[in-house]
Coordinates of C-alpha atoms and ligand atoms in Angstrom, one line a residue:
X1481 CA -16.4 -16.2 13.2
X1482 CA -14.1 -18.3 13.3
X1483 CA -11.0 -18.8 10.9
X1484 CA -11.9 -22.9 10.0
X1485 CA -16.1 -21.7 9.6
X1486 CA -14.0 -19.0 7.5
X1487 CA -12.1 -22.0 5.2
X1488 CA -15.7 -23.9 4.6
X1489 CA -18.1 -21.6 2.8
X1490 CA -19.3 -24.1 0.0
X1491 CA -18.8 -27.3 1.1
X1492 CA -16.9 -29.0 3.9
X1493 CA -13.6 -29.7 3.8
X1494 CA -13.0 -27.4 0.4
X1495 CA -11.1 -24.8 1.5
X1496 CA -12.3 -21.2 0.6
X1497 CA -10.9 -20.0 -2.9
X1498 CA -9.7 -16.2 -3.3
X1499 CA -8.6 -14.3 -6.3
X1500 CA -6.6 -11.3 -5.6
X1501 CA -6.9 -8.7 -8.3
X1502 CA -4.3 -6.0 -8.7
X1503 CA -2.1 -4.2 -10.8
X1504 CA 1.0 -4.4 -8.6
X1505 CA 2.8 -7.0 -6.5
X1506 CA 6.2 -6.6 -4.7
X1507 CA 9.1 -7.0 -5.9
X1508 CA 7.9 -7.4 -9.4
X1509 CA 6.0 -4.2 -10.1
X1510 CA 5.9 -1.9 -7.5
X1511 CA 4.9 2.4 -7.3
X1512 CA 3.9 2.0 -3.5
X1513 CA 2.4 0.0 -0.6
X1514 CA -0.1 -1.4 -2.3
X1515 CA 2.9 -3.7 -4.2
X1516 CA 3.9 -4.7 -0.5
X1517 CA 0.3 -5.8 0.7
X1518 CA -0.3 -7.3 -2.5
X1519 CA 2.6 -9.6 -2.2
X1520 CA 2.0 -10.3 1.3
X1521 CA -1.7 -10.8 2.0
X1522 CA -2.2 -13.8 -0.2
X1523 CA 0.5 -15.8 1.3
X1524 CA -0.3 -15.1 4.9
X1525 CA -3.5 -16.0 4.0
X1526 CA -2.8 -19.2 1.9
X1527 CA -0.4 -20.0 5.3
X1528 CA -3.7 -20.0 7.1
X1529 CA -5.4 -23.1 4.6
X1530 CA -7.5 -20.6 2.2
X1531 CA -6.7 -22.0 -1.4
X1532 CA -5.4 -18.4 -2.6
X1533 CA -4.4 -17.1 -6.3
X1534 CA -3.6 -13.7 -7.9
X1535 CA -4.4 -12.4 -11.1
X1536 CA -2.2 -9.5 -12.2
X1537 CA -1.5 -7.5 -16.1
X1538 CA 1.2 -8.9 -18.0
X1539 CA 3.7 -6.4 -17.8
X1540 CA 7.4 -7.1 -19.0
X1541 CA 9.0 -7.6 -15.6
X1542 CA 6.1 -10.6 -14.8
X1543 CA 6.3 -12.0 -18.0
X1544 CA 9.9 -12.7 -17.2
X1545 CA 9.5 -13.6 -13.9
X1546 CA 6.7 -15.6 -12.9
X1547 CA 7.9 -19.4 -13.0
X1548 CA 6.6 -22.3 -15.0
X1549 CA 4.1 -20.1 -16.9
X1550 CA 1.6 -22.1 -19.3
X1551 CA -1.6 -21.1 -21.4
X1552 CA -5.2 -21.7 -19.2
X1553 CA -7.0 -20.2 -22.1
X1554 CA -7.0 -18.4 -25.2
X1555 CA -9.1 -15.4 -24.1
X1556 CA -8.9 -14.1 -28.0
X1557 CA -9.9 -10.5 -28.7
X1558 CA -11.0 -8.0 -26.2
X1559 CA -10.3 -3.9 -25.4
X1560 CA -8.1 -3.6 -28.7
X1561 CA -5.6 -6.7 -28.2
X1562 CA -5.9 -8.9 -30.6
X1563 CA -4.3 -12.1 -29.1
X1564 CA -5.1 -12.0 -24.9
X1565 CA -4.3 -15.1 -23.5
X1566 CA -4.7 -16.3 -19.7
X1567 CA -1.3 -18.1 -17.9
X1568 CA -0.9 -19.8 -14.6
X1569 CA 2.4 -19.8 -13.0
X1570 CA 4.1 -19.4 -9.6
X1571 CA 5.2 -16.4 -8.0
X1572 CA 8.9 -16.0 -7.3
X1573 CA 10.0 -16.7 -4.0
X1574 CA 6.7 -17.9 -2.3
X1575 CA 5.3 -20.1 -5.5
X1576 CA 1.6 -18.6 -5.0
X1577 CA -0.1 -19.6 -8.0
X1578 CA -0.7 -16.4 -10.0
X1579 CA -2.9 -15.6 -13.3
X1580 CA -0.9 -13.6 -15.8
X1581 CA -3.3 -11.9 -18.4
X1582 CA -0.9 -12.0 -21.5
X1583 CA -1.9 -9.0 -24.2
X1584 CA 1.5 -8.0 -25.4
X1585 CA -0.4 -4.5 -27.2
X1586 CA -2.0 -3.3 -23.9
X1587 CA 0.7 -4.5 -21.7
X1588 CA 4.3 -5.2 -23.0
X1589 CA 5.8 -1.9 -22.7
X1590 CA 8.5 -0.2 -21.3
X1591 CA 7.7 2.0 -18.7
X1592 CA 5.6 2.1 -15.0
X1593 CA 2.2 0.4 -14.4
X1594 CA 0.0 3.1 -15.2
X1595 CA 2.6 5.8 -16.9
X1596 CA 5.3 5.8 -19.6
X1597 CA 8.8 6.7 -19.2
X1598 CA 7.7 10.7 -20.1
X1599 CA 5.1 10.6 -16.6
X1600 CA 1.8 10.4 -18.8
X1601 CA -0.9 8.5 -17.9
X1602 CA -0.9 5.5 -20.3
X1603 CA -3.6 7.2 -23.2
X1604 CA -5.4 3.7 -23.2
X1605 CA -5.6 3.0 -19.2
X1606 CA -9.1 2.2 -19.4
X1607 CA -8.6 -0.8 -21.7
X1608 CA -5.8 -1.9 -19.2
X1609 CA -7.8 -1.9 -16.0
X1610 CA -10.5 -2.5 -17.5
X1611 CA -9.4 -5.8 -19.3
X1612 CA -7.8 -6.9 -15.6
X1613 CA -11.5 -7.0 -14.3
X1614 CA -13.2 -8.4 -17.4
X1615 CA -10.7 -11.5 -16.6
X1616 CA -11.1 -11.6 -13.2
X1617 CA -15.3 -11.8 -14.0
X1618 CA -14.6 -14.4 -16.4
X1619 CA -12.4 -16.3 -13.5
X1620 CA -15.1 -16.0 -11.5
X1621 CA -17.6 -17.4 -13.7
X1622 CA -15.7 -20.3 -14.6
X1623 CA -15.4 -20.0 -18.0
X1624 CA -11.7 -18.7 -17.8
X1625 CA -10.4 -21.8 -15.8
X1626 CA -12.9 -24.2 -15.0
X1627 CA -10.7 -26.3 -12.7
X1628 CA -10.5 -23.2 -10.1
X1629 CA -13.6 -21.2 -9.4
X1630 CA -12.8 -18.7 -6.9
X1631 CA -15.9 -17.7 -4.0
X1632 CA -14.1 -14.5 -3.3
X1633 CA -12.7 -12.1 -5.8
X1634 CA -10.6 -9.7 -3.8
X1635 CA -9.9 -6.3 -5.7
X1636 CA -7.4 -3.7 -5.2
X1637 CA -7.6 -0.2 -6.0
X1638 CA -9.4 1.6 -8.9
X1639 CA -6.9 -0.5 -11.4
X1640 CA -8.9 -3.8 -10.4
X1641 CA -12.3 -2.4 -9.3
X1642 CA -14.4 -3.1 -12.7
X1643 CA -14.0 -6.6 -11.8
X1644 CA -16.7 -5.5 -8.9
X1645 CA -19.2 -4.4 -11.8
X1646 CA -18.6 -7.2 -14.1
X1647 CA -19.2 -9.5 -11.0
X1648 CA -22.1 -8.3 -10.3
X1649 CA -23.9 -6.9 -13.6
X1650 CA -22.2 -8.8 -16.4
X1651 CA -21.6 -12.4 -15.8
X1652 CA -23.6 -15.1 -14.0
X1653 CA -21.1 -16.0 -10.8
X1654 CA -21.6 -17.2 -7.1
X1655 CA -19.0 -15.1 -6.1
X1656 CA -18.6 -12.3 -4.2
X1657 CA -16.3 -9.7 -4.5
X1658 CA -14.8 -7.6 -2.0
X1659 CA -13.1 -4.1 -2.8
X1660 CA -10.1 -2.8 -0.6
X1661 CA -9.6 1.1 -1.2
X1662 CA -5.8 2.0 -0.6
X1663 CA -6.0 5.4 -2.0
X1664 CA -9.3 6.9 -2.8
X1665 CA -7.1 9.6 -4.2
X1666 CA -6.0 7.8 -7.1
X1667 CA -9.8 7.2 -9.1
X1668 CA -9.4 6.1 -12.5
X1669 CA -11.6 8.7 -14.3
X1670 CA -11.9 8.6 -17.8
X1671 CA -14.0 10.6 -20.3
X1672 CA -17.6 9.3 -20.8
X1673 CA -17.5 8.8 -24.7
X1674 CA -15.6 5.7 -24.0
X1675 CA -18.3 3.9 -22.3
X1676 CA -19.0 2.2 -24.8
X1677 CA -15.7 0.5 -24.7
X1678 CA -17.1 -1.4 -21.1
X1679 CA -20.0 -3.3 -22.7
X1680 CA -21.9 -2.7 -19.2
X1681 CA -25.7 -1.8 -19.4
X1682 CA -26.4 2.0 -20.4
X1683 CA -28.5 2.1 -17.0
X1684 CA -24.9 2.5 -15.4
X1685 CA -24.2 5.4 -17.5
X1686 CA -25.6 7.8 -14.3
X1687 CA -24.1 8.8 -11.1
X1688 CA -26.3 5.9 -9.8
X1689 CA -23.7 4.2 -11.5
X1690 CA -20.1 4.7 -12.7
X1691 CA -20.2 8.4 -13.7
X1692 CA -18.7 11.1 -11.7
X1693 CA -19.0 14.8 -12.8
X1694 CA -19.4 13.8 -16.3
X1695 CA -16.7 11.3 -15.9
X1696 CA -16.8 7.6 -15.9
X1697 CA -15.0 6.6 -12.4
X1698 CA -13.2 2.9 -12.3
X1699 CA -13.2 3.7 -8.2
X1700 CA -17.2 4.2 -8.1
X1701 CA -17.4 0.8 -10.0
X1702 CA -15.8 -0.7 -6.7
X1703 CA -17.3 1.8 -4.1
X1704 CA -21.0 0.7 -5.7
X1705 CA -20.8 -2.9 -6.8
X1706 CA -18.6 -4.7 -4.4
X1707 CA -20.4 -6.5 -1.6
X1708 CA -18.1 -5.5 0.9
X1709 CA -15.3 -2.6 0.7
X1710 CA -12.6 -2.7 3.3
X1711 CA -9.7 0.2 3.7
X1712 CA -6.3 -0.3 4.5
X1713 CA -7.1 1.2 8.8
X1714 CA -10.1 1.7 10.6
X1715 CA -9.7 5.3 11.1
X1716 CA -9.7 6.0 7.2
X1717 CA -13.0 4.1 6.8
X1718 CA -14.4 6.6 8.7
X1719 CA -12.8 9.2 7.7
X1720 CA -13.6 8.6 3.7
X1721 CA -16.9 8.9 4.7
X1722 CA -16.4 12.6 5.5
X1723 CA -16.5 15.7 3.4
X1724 CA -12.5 16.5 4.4
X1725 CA -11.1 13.0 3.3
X1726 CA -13.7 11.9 1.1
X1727 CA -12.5 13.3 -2.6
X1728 CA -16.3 13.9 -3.2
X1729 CA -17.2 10.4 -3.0
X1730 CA -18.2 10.3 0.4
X1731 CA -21.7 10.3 -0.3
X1732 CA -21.3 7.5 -2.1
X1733 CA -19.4 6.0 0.7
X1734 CA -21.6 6.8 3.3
X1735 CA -24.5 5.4 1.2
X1736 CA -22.8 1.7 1.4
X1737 CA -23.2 2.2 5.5
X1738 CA -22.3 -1.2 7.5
X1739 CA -20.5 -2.6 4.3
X1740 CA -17.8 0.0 4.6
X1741 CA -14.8 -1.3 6.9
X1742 CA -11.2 -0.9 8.0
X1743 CA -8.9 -3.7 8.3
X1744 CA -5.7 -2.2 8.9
X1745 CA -2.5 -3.6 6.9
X1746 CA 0.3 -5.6 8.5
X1747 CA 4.1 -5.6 7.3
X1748 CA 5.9 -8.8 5.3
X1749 CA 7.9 -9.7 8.5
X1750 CA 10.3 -11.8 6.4
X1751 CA 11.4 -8.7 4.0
X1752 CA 11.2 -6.3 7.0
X1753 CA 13.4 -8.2 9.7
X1754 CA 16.2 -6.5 11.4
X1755 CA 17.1 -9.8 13.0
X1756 CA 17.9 -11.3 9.5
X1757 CA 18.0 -8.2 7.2
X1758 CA 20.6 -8.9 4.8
X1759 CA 20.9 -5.4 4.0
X1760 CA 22.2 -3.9 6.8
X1761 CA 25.0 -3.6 8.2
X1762 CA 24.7 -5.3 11.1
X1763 CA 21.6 -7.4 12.2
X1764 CA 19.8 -6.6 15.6
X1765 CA 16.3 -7.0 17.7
X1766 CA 15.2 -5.3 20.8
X1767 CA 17.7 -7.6 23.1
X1768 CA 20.8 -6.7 21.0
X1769 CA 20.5 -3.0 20.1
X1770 CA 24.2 -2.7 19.8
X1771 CA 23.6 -3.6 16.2
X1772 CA 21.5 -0.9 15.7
X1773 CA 24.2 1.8 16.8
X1774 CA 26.7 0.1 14.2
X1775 CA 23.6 0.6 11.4
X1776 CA 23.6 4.3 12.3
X1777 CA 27.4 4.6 12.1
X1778 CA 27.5 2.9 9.1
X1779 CA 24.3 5.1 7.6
X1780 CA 26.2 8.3 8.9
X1781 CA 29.2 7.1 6.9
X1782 CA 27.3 6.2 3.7
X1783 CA 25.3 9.4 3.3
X1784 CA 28.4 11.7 5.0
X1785 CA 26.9 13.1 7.8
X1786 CA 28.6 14.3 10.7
X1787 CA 29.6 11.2 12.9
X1788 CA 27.8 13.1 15.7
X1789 CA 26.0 10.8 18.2
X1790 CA 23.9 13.0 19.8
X1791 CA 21.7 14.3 16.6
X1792 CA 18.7 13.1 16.1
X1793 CA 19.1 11.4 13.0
X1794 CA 15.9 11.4 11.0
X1795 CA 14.9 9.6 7.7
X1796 CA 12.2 10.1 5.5
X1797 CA 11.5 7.5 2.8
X1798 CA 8.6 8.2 0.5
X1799 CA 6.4 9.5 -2.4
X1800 CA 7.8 13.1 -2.9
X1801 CA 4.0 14.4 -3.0
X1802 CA 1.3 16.9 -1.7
X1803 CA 0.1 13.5 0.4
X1804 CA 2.9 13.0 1.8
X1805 CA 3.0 16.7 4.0
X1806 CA 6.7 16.6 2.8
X1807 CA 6.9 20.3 2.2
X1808 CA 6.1 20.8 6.2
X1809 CA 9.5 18.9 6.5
X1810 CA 11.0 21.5 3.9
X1811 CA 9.3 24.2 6.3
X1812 CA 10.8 23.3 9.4
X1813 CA 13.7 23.0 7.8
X1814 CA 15.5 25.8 9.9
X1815 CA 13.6 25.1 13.6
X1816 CA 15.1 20.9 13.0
X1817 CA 18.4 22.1 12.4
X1818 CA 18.6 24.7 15.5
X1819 CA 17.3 21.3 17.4
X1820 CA 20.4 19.7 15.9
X1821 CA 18.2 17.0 13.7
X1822 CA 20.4 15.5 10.7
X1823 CA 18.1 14.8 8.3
X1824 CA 18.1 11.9 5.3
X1825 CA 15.6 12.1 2.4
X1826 CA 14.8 9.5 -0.2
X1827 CA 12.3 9.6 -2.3
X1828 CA 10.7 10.5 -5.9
X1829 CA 7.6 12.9 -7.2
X1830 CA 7.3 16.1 -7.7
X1831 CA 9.6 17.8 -9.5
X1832 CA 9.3 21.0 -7.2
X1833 CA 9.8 19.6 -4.1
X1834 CA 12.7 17.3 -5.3
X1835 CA 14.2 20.4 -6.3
X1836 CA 14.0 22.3 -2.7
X1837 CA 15.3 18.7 -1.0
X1838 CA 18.3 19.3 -3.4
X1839 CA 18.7 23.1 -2.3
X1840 CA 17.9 21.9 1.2
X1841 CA 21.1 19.5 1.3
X1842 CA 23.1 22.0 -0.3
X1843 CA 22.4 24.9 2.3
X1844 CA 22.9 22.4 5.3
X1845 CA 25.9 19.9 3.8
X1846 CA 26.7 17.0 6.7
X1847 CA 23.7 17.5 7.8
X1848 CA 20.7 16.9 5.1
X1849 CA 21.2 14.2 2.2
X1850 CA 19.0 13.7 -0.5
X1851 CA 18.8 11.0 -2.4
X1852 CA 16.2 11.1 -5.2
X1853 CA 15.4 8.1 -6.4
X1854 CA 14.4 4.8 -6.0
X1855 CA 16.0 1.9 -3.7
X1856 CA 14.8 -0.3 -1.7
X1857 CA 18.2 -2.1 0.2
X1858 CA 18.9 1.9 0.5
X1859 CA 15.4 2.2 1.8
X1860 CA 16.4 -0.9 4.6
X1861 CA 19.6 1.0 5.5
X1862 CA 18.1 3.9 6.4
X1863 CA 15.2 2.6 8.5
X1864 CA 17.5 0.4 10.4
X1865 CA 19.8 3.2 10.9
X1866 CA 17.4 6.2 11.5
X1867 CA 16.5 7.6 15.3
X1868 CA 13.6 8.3 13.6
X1869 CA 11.2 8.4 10.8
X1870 CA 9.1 11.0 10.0
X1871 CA 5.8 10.8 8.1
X1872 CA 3.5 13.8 8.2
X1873 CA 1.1 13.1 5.9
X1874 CA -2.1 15.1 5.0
X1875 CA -3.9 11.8 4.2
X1876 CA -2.5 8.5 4.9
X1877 CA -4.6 5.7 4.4
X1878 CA -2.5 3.0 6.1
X1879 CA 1.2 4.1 5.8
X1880 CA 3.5 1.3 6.0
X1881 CA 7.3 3.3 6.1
X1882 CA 5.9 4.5 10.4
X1883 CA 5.3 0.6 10.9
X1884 CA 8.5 -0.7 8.8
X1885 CA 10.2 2.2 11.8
X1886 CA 8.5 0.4 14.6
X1887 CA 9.9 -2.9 13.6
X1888 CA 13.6 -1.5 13.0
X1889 CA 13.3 0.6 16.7
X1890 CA 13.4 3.5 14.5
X1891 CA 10.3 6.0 16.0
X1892 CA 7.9 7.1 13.8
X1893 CA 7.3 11.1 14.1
X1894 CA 3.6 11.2 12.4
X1895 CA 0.6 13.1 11.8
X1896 CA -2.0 11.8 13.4
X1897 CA -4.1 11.2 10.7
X1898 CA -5.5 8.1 8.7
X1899 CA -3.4 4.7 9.4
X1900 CA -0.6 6.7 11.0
X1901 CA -3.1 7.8 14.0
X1902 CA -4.3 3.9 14.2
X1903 CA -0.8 2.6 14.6
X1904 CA 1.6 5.0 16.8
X1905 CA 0.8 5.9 20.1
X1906 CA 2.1 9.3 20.8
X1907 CA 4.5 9.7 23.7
X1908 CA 3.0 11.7 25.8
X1909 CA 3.3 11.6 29.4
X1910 CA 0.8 9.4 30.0
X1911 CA 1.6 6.7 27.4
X1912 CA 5.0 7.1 28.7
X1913 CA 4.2 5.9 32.4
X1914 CA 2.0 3.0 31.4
X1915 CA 4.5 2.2 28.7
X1916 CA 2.1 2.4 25.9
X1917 CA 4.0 5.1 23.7
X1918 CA 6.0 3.7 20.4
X1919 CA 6.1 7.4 18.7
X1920 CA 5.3 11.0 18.6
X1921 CA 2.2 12.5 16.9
X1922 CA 0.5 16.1 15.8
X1923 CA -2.2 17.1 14.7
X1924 CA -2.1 20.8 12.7
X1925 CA -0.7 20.1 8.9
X1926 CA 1.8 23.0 9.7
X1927 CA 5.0 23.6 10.2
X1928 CA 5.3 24.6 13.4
X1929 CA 3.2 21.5 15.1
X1930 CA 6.1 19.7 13.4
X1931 CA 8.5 21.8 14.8
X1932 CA 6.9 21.1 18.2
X1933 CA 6.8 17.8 18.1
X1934 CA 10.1 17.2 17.0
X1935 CA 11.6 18.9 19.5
X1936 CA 9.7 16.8 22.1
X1937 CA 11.1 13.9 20.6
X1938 CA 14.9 15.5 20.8
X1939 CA 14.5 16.4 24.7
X1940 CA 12.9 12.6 25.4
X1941 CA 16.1 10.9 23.9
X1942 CA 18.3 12.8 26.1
X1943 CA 16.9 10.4 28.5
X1944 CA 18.5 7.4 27.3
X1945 CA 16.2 4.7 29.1
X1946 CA 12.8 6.1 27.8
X1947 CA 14.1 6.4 24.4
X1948 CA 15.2 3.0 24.7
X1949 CA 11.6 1.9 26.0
X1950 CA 10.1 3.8 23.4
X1951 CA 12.3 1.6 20.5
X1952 CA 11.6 -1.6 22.4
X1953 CA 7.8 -1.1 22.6
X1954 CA 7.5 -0.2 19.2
X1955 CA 9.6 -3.7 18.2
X1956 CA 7.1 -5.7 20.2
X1957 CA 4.1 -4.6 18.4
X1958 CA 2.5 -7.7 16.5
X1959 CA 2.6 -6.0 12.9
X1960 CA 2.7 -9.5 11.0
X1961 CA 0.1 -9.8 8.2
X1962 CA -1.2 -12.9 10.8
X1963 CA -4.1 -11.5 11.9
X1964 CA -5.0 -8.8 9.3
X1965 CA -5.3 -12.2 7.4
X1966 CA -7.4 -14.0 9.8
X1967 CA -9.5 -10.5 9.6
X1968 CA -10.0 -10.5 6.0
X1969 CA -11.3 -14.7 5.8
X1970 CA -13.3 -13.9 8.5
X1971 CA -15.0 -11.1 6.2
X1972 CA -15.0 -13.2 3.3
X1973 CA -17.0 -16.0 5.0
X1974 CA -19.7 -13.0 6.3
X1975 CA -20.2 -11.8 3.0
X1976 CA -20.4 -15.5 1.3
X1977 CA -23.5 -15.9 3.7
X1978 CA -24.7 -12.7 3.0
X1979 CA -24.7 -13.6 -0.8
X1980 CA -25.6 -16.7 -1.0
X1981 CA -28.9 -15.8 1.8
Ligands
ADP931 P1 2.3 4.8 -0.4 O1 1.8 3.5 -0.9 O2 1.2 5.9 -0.2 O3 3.4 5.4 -1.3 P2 3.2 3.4 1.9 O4 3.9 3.9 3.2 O5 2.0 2.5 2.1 O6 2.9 4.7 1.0 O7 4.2 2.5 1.0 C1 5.3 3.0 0.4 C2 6.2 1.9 0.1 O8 7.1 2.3 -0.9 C3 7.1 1.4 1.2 O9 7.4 0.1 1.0 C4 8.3 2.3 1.1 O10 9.4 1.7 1.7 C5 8.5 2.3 -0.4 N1 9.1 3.5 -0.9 C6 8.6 4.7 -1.2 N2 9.5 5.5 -1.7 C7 10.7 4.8 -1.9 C8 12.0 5.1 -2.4 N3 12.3 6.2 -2.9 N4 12.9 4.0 -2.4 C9 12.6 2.8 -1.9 N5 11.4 2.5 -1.4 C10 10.4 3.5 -1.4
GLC932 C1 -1.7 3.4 -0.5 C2 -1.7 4.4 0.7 C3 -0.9 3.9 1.8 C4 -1.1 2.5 2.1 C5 -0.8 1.6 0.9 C6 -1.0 0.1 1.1 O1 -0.7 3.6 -1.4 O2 -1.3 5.7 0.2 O3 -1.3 4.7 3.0 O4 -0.2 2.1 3.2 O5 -1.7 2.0 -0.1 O6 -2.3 -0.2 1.6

């Protein structure tokens, strides 16, 4: 289908309208990549004449910062807030229009998204998430803001997914709602005796509907309501739909056959730009790699590690978690530093592994930093600077650090698993000779495939010409949101039809 039969799904000449729903956007809230698609995929999309808006909570730091906000509606009381109203402003930077749901008891706090400042799940989550849904319904039923009626409400990840059941079970709409699953990890389960809080029919009270194991599950309201559920690559959409990646909702998954797809994520090609990075410390692209070299000096300076040319200097930026395969990093640990790798972490999570990158650094000084935190012009340094970036992740549905890498001529060293498998092409010889490679890839969640792997990696860029090919191929992939975009309209329009059949 194409992209203009994509714009027209009503009438002609209106173009198609699509709420994004989600409980992060970059640079104003952000735990992860869904923050960075989030912030992209609207605009790319709005670039290609879709009339495009995003609904988000009204935490502290959008309150502030979305511009020209004014009242749409006084929403009243709902989920324990007394006083919910609904704003319309701009985003910062790229003025998409964005709905602010303003409930200063469920969301003006101090503290992350979903957690306070002690780590704890927020004790009333389910009013949260569910109240972003509820809205997102009410949009979509035009009783929220009459003057825009969305055809597509687009939801993100368990936080927006109840607006899939309120869609379709609560509220009279033409819409349809689509359902993207980032991370089918993270569910939303809550205990049952809150159901009542919903006010969704008791029918739905059953693992036919939202309960799981005795819990009530926010993720199976998306999984079983949406009319079409995308993930973040094609090769997690299939695997989600298997025992070993499918956190016991693969049945569920597998039950939605054909309306189960992958649509794998681009990068924001402004924010991730080595050519006009402001950054780093000095700006570069695949013709003038000379820049890159002065990134890595610098980098070496900054995080005082040996000035040594020849190491492989490798970077990690990340969730510190189980996900992540981090701890095979923390393996290797002695195999990478025979090979001579000088290793630079950043990242936040568990507290255990935080605390053997720490012991890590100090056993193996000017060669291993550790930065625990949070940072993202740190987080541009060392991409642009790395060799390499590693990311061996147990489960990765997308993975956007490898493809941030591939833009920066930094190679990704991944497991081949999720996202990561559909977006580097390992270098082996084969790859090498037609010029396909961009990266190195295992398969075993071990150590010692790790171990293997790297190495490869250290004897290929002895041969400075194929590790040069290897950067350069990886910096011409098209990794823009462009077509991922395109992708998603063309969905919409498919299931419009289907819908409105
Ligand atoms: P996930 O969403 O599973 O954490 P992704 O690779 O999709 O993984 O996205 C992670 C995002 O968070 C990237 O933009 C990455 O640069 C960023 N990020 C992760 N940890 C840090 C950190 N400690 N400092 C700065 N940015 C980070
Ligand atoms: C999730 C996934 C990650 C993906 C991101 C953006 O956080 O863990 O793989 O890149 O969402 O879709």
């Amino acid at each position: 289908m194409s992209v203009s039969a994509a714009l027209k799904p009503a009438s002609p000449g209106v173009p198609m309208r699509v709420l994004h729903v989600a409980a992060e956007v970059f640079p104003l809230v952000k735990t992860g990549g869904l923050a960075d698609v989030v912030a992209a995929l609207p605009v790319a999309q709005a670039q290609q004449g879709a009339d495009v808006r995003l609904l988000l909570p009204g935490y502290p730091a959008v309150i502030e910062s979305v511009q020209g906000a004014h009242p749409v509606i006084d929403i009243g009381a709902c989920f324990g807030a007394l006083r919910v109203r609904l704003l319309l402003g701009r985003m910062p930077g790229t003025a998409l229009p964005v709905y602010v749901i303003d409930a200063p008891y469920l969301y003006r706090r101090a503290g992350g998204p979903y957690q306070a400042p002690d780590g704890d799940e927020w004790p009333d989550n389910l009013q949260r998430f569910a109240l972003l849904g509820w809205v997102a319904a009410h949009l979509a039923a035009d009783d929220a803001d009459p003057a825009w009626v969305p055809d597509i409400v687009h939801a993100h990840d368990w936080h927006a997914a109840m607006a899939c059941a309120f869609v379709a079970e609560h509220l009279p709409t033409r819409a349809a709602s689509v359902f993207t699953v980032h991370n089918l990890a993270f569910q939303g389960l809550f205990p049952m005796h809150d159901w009542s809080l919903l006010g969704l029919a008791s029918r739905l009270m059953s693992p036919a509907g939202l309960e799981f194991h005795g819990q009530l599950s926010f993720m199976k309201a998306g999984l079983k309501f949406a009319d079409h559920i995308t993930t973040v690559s094609p090769n997690y959409a299939r695997e989600i739909a298997t025992h070993e990646f499918g956190c016991g909702l693969d049945g569920v998954i597998r039950g939605r056959g054909a309306a189960v797809s992958g649509i794998l994520n681009g990068i924001d090609d402004v924010v991730w730009n080595p050519a006009t990075d402001p950054a780093i410390a000095q700006r570069f692209d695949a013709e003038r790699l000379e820049g890159k070299a002065a990134c890595r000096r610098a980098l070496q300076a900054e995080l005082g590690l040996q000035p040594d040319n020849d190491a492989m200097l490798m970077v990690v930026v990340s969730r510190l978690t189980s996900q992540k395969g981090i701890d095979l990093l923390l393996a290797a640990m002695p195999e990478l530093m025979a090979m001579g790798v000088q290793l630079a972490v950043q990242g936040t999570g568990d507290p255990a592994l935080e605390a053997a990158f720490r012991m890590a650094e100090q056993a193996h000084k000017g060669r291993v930093q550790v930065h625990i935190g949070y940072d993202e012009a740190r987080a541009h340094r060392l991409i642009a600077g790395a060799d390499m970036i590693a990311v061996p992740s147990r489960f990765e549905p997308c993975g956007l650090t490898q493809l941030y890498g591939l833009r920066y001529g930094t190679v990704p060293l991944v497991r081949q698993v999720g996202g990561l498998a559909d977006t580097v092409v390992d270098a082996d010889e084969a790859a090498l000779r037609e010029g396909r490679a961009t990266g190195f890839g295992f398969d075993a969640a071990t150590a010692r495939a790790l171990a293997q792997t790297a190495q490869r990696a250290v004897a290929l860029k002895r041969q400075a010409e194929l590790w040069r090919g290897l950067m350069r191929q990886g910096m011409g992939q098209a990794l823009s949101w462009a077509q991922p975009a395109r992708a998603y309209l063309a969905l919409y329009a498919d299931v419009l039809v289907q819908r409105r059949a």
